[in-house]
PDB file of N, CA and C in Angstrom:
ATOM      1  N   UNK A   1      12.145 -16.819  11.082  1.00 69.00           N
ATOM      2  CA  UNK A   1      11.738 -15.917  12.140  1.00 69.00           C
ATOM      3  C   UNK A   1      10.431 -15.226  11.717  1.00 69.00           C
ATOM      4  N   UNK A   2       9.745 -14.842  12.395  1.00 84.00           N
ATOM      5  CA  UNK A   2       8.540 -14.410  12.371  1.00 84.00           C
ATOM      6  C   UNK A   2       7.847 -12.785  12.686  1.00 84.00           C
ATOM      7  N   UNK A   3       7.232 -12.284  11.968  1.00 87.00           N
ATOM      8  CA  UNK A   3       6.993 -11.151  12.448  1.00 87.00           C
ATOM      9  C   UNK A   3       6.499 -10.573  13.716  1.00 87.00           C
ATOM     10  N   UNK A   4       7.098  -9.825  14.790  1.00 93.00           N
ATOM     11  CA  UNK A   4       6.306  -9.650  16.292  1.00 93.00           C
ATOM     12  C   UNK A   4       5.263  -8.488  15.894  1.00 93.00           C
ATOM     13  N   UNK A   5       5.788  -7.548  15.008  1.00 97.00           N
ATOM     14  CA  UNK A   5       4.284  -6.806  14.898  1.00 97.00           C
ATOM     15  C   UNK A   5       4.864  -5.851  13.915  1.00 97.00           C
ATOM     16  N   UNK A   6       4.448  -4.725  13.928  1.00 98.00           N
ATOM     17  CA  UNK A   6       4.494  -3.073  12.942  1.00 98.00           C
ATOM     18  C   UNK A   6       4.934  -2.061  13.933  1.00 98.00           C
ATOM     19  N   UNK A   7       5.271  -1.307  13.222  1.00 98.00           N
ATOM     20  CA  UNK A   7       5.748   0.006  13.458  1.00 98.00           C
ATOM     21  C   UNK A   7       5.638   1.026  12.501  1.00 98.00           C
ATOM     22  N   UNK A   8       4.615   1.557  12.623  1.00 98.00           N
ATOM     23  CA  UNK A   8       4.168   2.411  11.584  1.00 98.00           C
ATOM     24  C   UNK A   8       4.541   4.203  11.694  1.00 98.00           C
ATOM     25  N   UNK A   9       4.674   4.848  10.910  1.00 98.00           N
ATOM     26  CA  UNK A   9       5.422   6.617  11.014  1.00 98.00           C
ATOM     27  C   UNK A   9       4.719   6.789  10.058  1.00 98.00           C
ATOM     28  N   UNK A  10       3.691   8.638  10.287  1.00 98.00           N
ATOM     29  CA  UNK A  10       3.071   9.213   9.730  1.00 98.00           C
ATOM     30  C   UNK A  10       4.027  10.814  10.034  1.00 98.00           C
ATOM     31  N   UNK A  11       4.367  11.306   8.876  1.00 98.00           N
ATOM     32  CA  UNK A  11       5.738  12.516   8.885  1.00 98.00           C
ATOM     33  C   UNK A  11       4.704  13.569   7.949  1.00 98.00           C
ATOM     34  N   UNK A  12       4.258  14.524   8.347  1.00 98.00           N
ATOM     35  CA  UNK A  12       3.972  15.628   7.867  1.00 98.00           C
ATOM     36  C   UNK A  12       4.283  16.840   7.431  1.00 98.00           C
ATOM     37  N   UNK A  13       4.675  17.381   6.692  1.00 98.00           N
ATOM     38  CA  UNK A  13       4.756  19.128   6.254  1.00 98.00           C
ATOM     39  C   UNK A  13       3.902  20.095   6.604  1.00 98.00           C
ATOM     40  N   UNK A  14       3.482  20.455   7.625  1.00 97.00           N
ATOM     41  CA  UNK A  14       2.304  21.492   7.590  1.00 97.00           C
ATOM     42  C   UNK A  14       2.806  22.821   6.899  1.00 97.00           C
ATOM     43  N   UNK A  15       2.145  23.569   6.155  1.00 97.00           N
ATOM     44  CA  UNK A  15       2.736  25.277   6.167  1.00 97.00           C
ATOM     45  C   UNK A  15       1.586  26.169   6.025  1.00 97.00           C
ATOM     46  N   UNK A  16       1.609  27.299   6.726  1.00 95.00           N
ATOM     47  CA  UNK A  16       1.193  27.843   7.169  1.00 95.00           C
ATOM     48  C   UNK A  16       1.667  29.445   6.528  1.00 95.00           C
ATOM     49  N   UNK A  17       1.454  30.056   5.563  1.00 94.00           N
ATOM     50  CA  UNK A  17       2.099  30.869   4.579  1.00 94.00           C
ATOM     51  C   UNK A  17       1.630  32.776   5.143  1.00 94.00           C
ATOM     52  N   UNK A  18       0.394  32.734   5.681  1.00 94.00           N
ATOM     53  CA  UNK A  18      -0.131  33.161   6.278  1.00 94.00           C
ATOM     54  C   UNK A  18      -0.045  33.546   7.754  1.00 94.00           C
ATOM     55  N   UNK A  19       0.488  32.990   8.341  1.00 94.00           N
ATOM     56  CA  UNK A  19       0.893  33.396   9.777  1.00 94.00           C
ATOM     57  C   UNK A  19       2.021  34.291   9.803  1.00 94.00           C
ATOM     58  N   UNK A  20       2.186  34.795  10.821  1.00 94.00           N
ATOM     59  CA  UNK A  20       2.776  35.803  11.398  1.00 94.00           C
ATOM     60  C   UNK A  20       3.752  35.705  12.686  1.00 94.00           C
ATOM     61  N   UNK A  21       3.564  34.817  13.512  1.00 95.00           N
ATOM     62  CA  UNK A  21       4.179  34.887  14.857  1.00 95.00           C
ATOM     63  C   UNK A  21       4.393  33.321  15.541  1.00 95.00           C
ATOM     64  N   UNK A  22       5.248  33.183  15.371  1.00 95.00           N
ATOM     65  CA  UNK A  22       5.121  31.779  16.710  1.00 95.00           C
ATOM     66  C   UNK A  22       4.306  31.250  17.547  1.00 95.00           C
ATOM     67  N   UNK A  23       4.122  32.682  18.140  1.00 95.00           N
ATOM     68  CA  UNK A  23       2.575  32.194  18.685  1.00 95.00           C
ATOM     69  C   UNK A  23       1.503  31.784  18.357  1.00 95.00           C
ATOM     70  N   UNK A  24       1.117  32.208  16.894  1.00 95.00           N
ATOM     71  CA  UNK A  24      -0.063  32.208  16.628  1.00 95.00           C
ATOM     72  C   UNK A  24       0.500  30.597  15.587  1.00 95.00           C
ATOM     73  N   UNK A  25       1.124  30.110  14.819  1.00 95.00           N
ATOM     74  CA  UNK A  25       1.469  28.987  14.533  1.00 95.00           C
ATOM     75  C   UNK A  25       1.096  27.849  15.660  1.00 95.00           C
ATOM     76  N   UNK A  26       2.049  28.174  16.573  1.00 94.00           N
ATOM     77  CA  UNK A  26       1.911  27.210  18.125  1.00 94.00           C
ATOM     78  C   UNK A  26       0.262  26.812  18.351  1.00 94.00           C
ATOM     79  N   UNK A  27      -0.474  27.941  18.095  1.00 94.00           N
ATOM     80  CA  UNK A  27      -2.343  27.955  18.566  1.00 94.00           C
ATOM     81  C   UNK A  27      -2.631  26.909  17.380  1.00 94.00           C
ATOM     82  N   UNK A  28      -2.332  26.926  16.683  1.00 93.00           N
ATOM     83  CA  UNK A  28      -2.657  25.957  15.187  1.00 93.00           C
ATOM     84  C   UNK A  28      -2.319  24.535  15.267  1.00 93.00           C
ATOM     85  N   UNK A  29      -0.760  24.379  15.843  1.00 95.00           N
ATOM     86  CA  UNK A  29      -0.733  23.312  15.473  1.00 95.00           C
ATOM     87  C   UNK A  29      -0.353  22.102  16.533  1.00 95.00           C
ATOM     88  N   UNK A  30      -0.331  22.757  17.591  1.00 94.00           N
ATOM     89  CA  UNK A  30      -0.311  22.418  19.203  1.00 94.00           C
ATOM     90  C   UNK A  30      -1.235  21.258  19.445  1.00 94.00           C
ATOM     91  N   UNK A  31      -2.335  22.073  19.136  1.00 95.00           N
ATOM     92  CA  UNK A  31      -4.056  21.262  19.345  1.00 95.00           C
ATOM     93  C   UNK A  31      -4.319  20.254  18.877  1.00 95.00           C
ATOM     94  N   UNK A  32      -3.920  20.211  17.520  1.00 95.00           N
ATOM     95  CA  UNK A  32      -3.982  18.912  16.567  1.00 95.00           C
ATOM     96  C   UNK A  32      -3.156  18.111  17.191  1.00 95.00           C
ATOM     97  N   UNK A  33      -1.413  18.229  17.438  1.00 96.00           N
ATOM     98  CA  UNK A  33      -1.118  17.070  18.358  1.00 96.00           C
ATOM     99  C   UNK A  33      -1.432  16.369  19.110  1.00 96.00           C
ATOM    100  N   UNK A  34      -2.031  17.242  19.839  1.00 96.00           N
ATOM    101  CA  UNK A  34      -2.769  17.196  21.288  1.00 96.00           C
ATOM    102  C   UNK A  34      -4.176  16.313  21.081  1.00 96.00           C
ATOM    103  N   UNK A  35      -4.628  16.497  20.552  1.00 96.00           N
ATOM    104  CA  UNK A  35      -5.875  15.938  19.872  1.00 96.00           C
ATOM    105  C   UNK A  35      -5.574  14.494  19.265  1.00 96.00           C
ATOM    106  N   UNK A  36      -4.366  14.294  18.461  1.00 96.00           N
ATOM    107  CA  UNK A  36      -3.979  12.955  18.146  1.00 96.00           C
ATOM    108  C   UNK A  36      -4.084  12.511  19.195  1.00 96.00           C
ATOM    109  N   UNK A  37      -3.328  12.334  19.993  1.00 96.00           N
ATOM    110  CA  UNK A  37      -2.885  11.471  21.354  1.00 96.00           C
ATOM    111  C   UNK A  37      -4.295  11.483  22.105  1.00 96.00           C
ATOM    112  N   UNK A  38      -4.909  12.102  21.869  1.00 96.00           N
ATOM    113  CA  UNK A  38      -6.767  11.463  22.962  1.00 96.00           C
ATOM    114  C   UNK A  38      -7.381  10.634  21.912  1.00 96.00           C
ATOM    115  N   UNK A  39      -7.363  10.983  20.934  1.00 97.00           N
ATOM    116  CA  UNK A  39      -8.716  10.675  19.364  1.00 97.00           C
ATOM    117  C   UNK A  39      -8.233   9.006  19.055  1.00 97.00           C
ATOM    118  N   UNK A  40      -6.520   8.543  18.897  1.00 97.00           N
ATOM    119  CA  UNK A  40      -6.455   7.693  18.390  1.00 97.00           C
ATOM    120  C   UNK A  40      -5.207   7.022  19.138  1.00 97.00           C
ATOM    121  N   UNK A  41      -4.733   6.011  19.255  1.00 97.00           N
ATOM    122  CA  UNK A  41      -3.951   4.967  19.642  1.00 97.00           C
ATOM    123  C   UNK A  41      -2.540   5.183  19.265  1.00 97.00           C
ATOM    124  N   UNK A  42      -2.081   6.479  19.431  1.00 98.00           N
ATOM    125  CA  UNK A  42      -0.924   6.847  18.443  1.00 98.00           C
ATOM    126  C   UNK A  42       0.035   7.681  19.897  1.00 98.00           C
ATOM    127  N   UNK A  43       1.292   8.273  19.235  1.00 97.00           N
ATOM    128  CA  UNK A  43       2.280   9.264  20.082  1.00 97.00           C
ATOM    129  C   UNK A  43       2.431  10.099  18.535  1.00 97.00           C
ATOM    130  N   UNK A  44       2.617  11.313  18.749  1.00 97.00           N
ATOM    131  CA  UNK A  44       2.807  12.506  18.316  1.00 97.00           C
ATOM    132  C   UNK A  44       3.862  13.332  18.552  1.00 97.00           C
ATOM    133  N   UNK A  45       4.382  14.084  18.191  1.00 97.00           N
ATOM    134  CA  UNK A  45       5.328  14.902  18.044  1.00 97.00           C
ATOM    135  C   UNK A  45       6.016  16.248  17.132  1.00 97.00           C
ATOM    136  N   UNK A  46       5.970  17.312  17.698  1.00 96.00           N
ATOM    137  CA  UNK A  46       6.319  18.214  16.674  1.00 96.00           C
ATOM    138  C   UNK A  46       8.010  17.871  16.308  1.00 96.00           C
ATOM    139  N   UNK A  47       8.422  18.026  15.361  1.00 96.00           N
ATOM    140  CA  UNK A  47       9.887  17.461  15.239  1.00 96.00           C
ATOM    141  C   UNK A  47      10.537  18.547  14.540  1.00 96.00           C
ATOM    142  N   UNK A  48      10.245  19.525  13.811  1.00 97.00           N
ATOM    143  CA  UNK A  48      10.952  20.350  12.623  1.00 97.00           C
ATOM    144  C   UNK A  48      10.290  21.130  11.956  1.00 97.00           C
ATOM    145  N   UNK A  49      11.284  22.577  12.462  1.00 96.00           N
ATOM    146  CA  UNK A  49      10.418  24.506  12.017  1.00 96.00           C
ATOM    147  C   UNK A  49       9.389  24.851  13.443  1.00 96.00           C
ATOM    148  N   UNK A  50      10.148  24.344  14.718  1.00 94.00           N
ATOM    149  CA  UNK A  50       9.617  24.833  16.081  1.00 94.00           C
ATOM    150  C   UNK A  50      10.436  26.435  15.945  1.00 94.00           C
ATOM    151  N   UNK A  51      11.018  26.648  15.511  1.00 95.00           N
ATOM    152  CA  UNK A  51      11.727  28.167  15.017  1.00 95.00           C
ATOM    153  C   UNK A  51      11.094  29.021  14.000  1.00 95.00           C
ATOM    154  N   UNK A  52      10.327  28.248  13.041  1.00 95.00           N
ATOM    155  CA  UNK A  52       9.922  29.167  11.574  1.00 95.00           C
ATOM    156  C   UNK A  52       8.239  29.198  12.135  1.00 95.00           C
ATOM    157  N   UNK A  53       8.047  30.506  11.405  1.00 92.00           N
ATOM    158  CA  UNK A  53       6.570  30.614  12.001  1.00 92.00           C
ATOM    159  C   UNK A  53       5.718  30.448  11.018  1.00 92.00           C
ATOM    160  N   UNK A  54       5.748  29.831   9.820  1.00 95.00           N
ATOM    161  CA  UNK A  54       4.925  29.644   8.894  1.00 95.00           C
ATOM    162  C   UNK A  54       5.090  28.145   8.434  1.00 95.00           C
ATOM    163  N   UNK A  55       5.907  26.886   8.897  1.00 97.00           N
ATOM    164  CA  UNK A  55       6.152  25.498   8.511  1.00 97.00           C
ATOM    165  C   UNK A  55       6.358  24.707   9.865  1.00 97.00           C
ATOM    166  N   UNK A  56       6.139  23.445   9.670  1.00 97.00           N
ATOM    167  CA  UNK A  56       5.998  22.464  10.863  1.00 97.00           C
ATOM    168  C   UNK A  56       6.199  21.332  10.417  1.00 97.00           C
ATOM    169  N   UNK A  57       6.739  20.193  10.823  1.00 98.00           N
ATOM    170  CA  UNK A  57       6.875  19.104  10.456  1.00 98.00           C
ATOM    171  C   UNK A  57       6.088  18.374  11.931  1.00 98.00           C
ATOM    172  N   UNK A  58       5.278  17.350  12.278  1.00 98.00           N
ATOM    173  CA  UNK A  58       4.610  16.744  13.148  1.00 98.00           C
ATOM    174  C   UNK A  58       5.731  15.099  12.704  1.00 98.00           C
ATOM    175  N   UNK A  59       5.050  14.330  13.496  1.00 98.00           N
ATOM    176  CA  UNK A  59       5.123  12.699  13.337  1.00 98.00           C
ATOM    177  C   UNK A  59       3.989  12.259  14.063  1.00 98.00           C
ATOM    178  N   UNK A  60       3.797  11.056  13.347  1.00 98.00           N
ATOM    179  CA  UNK A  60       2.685  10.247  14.718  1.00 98.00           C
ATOM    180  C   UNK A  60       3.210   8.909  14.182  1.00 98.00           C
ATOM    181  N   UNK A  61       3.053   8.178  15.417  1.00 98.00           N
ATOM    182  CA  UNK A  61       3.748   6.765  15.498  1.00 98.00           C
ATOM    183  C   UNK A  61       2.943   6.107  16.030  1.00 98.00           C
ATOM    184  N   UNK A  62       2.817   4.360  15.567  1.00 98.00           N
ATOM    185  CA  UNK A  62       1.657   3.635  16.426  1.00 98.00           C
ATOM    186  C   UNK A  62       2.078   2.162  15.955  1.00 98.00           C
ATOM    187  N   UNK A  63       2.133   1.234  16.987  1.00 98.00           N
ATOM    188  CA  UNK A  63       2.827  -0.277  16.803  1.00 98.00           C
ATOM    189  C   UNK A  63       1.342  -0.659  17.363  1.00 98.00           C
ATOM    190  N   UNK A  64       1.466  -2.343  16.359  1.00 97.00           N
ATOM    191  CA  UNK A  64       0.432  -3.270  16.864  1.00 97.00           C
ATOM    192  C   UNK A  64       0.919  -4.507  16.003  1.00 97.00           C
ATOM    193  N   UNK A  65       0.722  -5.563  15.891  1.00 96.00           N
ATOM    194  CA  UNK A  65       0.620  -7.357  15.151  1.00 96.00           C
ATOM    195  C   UNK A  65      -0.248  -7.197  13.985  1.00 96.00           C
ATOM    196  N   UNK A  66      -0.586  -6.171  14.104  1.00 97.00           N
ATOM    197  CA  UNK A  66      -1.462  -6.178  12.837  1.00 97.00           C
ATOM    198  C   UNK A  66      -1.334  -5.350  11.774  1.00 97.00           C
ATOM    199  N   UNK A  67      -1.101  -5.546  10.396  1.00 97.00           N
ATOM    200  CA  UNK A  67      -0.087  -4.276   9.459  1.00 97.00           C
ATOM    201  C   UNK A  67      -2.043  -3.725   9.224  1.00 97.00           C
ATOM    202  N   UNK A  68      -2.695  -3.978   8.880  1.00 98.00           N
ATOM    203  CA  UNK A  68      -3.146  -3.399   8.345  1.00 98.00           C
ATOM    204  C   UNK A  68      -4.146  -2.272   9.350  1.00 98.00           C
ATOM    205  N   UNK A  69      -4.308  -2.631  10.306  1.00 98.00           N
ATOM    206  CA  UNK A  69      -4.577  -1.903  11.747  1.00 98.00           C
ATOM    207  C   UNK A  69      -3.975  -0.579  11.479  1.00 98.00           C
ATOM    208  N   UNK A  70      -2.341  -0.752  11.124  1.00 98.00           N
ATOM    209  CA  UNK A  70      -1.267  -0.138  11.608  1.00 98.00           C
ATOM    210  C   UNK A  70      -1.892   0.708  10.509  1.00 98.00           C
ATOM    211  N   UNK A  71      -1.827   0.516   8.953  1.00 98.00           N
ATOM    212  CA  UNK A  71      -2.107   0.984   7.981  1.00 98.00           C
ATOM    213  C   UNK A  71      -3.549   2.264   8.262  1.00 98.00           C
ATOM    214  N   UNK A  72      -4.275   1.481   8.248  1.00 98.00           N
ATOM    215  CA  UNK A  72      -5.935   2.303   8.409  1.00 98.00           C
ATOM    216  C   UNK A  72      -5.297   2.992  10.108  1.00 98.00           C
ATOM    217  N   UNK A  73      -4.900   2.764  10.845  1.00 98.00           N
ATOM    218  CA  UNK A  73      -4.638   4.257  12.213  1.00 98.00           C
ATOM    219  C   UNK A  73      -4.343   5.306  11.561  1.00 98.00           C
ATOM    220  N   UNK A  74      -3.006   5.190  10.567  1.00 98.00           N
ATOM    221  CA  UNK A  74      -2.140   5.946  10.205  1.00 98.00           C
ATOM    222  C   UNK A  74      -3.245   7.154   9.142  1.00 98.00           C
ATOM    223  N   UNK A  75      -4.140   6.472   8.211  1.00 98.00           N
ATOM    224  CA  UNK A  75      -5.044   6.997   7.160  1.00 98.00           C
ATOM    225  C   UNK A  75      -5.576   7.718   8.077  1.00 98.00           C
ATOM    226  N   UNK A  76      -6.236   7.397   9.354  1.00 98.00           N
ATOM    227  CA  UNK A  76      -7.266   7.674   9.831  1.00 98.00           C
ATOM    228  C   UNK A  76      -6.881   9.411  10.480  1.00 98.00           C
ATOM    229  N   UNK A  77      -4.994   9.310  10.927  1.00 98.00           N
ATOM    230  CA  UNK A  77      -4.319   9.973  11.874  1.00 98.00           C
ATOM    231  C   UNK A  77      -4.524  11.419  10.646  1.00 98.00           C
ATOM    232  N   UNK A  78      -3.967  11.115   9.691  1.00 97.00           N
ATOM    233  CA  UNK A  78      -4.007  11.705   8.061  1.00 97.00           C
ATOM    234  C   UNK A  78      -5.202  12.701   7.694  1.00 97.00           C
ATOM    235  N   UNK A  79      -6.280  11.801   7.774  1.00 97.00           N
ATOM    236  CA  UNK A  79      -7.203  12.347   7.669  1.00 97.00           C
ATOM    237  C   UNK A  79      -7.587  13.453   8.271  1.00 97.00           C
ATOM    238  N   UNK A  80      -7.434  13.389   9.927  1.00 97.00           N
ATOM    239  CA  UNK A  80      -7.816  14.179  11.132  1.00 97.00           C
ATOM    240  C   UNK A  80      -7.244  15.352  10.876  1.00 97.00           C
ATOM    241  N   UNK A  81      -5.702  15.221  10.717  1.00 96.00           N
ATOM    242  CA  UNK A  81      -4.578  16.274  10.779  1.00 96.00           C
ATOM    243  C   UNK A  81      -4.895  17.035   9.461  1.00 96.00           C
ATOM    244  N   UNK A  82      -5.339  16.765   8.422  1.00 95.00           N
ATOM    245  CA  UNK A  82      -5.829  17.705   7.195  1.00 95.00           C
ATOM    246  C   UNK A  82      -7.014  18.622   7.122  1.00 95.00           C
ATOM    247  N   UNK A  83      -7.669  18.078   8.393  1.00 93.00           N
ATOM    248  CA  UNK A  83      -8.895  19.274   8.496  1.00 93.00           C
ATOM    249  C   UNK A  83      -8.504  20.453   9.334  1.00 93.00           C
ATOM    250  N   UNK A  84      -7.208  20.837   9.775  1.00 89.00           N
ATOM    251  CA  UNK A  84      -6.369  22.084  10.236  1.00 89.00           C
ATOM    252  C   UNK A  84      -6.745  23.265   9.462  1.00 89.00           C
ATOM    253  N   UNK A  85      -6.537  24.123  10.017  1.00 89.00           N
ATOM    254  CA  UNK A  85      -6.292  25.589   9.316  1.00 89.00           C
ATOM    255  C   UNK A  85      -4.628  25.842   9.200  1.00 89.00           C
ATOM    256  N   UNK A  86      -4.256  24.750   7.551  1.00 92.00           N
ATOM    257  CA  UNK A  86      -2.819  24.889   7.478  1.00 92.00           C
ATOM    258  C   UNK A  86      -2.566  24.274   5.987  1.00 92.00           C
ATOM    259  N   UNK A  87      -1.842  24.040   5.455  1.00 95.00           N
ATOM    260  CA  UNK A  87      -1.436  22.977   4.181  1.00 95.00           C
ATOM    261  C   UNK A  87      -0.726  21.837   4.151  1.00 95.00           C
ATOM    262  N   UNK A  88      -1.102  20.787   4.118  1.00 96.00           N
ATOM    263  CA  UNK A  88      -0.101  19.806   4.239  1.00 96.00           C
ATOM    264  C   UNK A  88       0.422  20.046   2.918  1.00 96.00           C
ATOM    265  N   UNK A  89       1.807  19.829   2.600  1.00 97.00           N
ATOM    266  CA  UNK A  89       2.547  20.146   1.110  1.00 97.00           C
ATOM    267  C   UNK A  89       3.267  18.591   1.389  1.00 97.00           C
ATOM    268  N   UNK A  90       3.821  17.628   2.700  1.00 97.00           N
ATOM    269  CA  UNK A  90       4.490  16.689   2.274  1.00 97.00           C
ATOM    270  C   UNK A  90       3.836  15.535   3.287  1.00 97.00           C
ATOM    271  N   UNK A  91       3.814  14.518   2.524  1.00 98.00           N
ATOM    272  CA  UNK A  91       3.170  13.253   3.527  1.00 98.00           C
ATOM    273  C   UNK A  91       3.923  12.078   3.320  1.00 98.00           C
ATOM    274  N   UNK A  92       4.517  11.528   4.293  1.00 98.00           N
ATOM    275  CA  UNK A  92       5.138  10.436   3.846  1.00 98.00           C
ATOM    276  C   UNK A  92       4.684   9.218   4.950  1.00 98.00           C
ATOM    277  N   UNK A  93       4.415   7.989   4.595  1.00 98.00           N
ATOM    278  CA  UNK A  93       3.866   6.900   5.595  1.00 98.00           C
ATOM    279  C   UNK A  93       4.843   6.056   5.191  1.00 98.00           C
ATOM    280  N   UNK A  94       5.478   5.204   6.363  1.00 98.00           N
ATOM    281  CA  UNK A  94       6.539   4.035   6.403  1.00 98.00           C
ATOM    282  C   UNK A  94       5.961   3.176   8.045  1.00 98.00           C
ATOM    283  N   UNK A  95       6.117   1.527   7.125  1.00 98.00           N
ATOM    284  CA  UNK A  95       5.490   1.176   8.523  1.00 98.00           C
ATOM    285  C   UNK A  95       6.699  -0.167   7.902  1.00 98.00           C
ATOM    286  N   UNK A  96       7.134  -0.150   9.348  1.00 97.00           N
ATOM    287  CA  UNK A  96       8.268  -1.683   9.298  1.00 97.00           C
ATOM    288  C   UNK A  96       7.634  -2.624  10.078  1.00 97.00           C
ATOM    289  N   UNK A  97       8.617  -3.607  10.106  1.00 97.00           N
ATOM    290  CA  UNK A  97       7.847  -4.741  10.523  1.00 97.00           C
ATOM    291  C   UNK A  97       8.757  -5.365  11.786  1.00 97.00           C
ATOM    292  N   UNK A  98       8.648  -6.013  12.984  1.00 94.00           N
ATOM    293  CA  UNK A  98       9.565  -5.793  13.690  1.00 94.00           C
ATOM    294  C   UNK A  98       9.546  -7.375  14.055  1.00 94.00           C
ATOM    295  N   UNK A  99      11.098  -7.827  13.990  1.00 89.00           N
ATOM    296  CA  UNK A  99      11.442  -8.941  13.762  1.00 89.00           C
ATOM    297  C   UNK A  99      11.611  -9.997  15.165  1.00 89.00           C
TER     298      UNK A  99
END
């Protein structure tokens, strides 16, 4: 059987040690989602610490036939999301292969 394509997951830690309010977290890290989904070929998502006002967990996800496509989106997604006013402390990339 043969590979039909990738499925690639970009899982982030943002923290934010410095903030104060939900709100003002939300102004931070809203945009950058928001900004994935126009800038690059991906879906986004805040997933975990929509309650804590100083940590965030994001995802961005992006399928194509091509791993290494899949690979360099994901760097590229990485890259973008680190020029925030925030800390990434955890990064984890997993890209499967879909049968």
């Amino acid at each position: 059987m043969s590979t039909l394509g990738y499925v690639g997951t970009l899982t982030l830690r943002l923290e934010m040690p410095w903030v104060r309010s939900l709100k003002e977290k939300r102004s931070l890290v809203k945009p950058v989602v928001e900004k994935l989904k126009v800038r690059f070929p991906v879906t986004a998502a805040r997933l975990d610490g929509l309650d804590a006002h100083d940590w965030e967990v994001i995802a961005v996800v992006t399928v194509s036939n091509d791993y290494s496509w899949v690979e360099e989106t994901l760097r590229l997604a990485a890259d973008f999301v680190a020029t925030g006013d925030y800390q990434i402390t955890e990064e984890w990339t997993d890209i499967t292969a879909l049968e």
